[in-house]
Amino acid sequence: MQKEGERLIPINIVDEMKSSYIDYSMSVIVSRALPDVRDGLKPVHRRVLYGMYGLGVFSNRKYLKSARIVGDVLGKYHPHGDSSVYDAMVRMAQDWSLRYPQVDGQGNFGSMDGDPPAAMRYTEARLKKISDEVLSDLDKETVDFQNNFDDSLQEPTVMPTKIPNLLVNGTSGIAVGMATNMAPHNLSESVDAICAYIDNKEITIDELMQHIIAPDFPTGGIIYGYDGVRDAFHTGRGRVVLRAKVNFDEIGNRNAIIVTEIPYQVNKAEMIARTAELVKDEKITGIHEIRDESDRKGLRVVYELKNDAIPNVVLNLLYKYTALQTSFSVNNIALVHGRPEQLNLKDIIHHFVEHRHEVIVRRTQFELKKAKERAHILEGFMKVIGTQDALDRAISIIRHSANPQAAKEGLIEAFELSDIQAQAILDLRLARLTGMELDKIRDEYDAIMKEIENLEDILANEPRRFQIIKDELIEVKEKYGDERRTEIDYSGGEMSIEDIIPNESVVLTISHAGYIKRTSLSEYKIQSRGGVGNKAATTRDSDFLEYIVSATNHQYMLFFTEKGRCYWLRVFEIPEGSKTAKGRAVQNLINIEPDDKIKAYIRTNNLKDSEYVNQMSVVMVTKNGTIKKTSLEAYSRPRVNGVNAIEIRDNDQLLGAYLTNGTSQIMIATKNGKCIRFPEEKVREVGRGSIGVRGIAMEDNDEAIGMIVVNDVENETVLVVSEKGYGKRTAVEDYRITNRGGKGVITLNITEKTGNLIAIQNVTDEDGLMIINKSGVAIRMGMDEMRVMGRNTQGVKLINLKKNDEIAAIAKVEMDKDVEDDSGEFEEGTDIVTDNQEDDTTPQAENENTAEENENSDSEE
């Protein structure tokens, strides 16, 4: 019911709701959720810092109860709940939340497991040293102040920070109708980028990215792929994929995945609990036990694997289903002149530099004003006490004045002083009237005049002001700069990796048991030829380095397995290790099946070079004598899970794969001692899905044992070895060229004494040979110790075998000629059993049947 004197005004409820909601949303946007682009702080964080500044709890003072700080901030500046202030202050003290924490907390301030902090009555806090740079020059009228909520006090609208806080600490906040999520960055990189911007205001974002490479999260981890980073820097929006930092290790007799860094803002305890659920539900297989071994020294989560689990496969499942891989959606929205704007990297730097420039100008103006005021007073001092007569006259005026006001007026009239100067004379202590004090006044005046001249020059000289900004930033970098914590895995994205990773020369080493590593070529070239040698790689029992080759980071390694699969690794993806490191098992780097085995390694150049991949071919041979030749182009599109290189039928397996250039010669040997030699051109090129053609015709009880590719007929020789320890070297030309698919010729007369043929290799005098027995003994011999003999000879006994022992395999120890090192790489530290082998040369067998059977069959199987 309307009362007398009241007037009702009808309003459209839709308009009223719109108006009220807009007011509310602007209040949330400006006064709560979004940071200011200049100091990177939201109002609550700014008020916490200013409240602590007012209480004097600096880094060199004692801690103060958090409740006292929170109460001061609430009562003076922040009329909201106490939890909002305390939660903000707690986060400012957590080194896993802020890249550069601003509050130094004492007591329980929570944990990465999501544990809450202790109540504020139990904890204490003070400012961190770095916060001094955020609050620096606050008392020099460098920023505007505004009334607090009840107009009883003043608070700063922005901090005059020397730290590019928005860049280095980032922020996140949900407003009404918009949100912000800004990533933290490394302080040293940020300072370098800002200095580069000051030097060249037209600098591009790509040029800035040479200094500030990517976000740098407080919890470390790995940025997987670079596209999201590039988008965030260029547009202010981007999705950055983060992965935990892991390594593989062995605990007892089990493989284990060790996590030492987790993605930003991941709750460790929840991540482990969620993983345990997935293991229980069999979404993730292969994990035996999960343990959290984190302590005050650092984070360590152990995923102990089952005996048959492949670490690389399990790790990929963890990345797929758990928070070991997360994404950080960058959305750079901040307040610019009180209005929310989306900002790219250059925008953020531009606004920070503009702010610092304004602070420098206002600080200089304040210092100039103070210097001029002091100079004015000193001028008055020198007028009155500059001479003895003037001093006596001033004292006389003061003594004979009825009161201070009369004395002041008398001094003003007698010496033409200002009111301020006269008051300063009256306030002087008698001790300042001595001659020595007068000299000090003159010296101070001279220094003040120089300071005034310097300050006026700063105000008149813009380049000098920007130089001051740079100098102060560099000083901040020297004080608080550190190494970046977050690594970048460029291979995760689609960016051209060649743009990022230098194409440096490295040495790849692979051991017989399949341990691989890359080492900088410079480490092999430290010692010149003829040196005394140094310790070689650490290997496991009965293992040795089999394959050593120089490569560059941009090249590829192809791995071919017994089941006919092909896998890829870029050279830079192979773990780096010193010369003495044992390396990483290849099975842990590629997604190979548990019951499969790597049979061949091929190093290639850039697979994106169309001319190269179309010119080169991959030739493979299987146990059943099938040979297949496919253009390298068919293997030029790497896939994570590999591809089928050749179709392997039942009771067959891949024996080897080689890179050819179209002019090579192929030789295939069988266990019954036959060998065929034919030009590569005789094998026509087929597609990757084909099965191949017959390489050598064999009897029912025979099978192929290996293939060699000969490129230098004059210098290379053919080495064949039988299981009972017999072998020989023969010139390639002793094997006449025939057509593909024939039965071949005898390469070693197989008897009960020799045993079956087990290996064929092309060797030179410079090569080394490793002989591995079934009993686990490995023996090394140099090929220069073994003379070249005719094809129709029995050969020599390479080693003396104990009763019932046989040769399991031989391996040519490949040493790339570019790897300039005579340091005993295969002789020291290899933990293999060596025997003193004798040259047990047996008399050459009588001429054996040399009838060479050859079928010129070129039919495909």
Coordinates of C-alpha atoms in Angstrom, one line a residue, residues 787 789 795-797 838-844:
R787 CA 94.1 -63.9 -43.8
M789 CA 91.7 -67.4 -48.5
G795 CA 88.8 -72.1 -43.3
V796 CA 90.4 -71.9 -39.9
K797 CA 89.3 -72.5 -36.3
E838 CA 94.9 -69.3 -30.8
D839 CA 95.3 -69.3 -34.5
D840 CA 94.4 -72.9 -34.5
T841 CA 94.7 -73.1 -38.3
T842 CA 93.9 -76.6 -39.5
P843 CA 95.2 -77.9 -42.8
Q844 CA 93.1 -76.8 -45.6

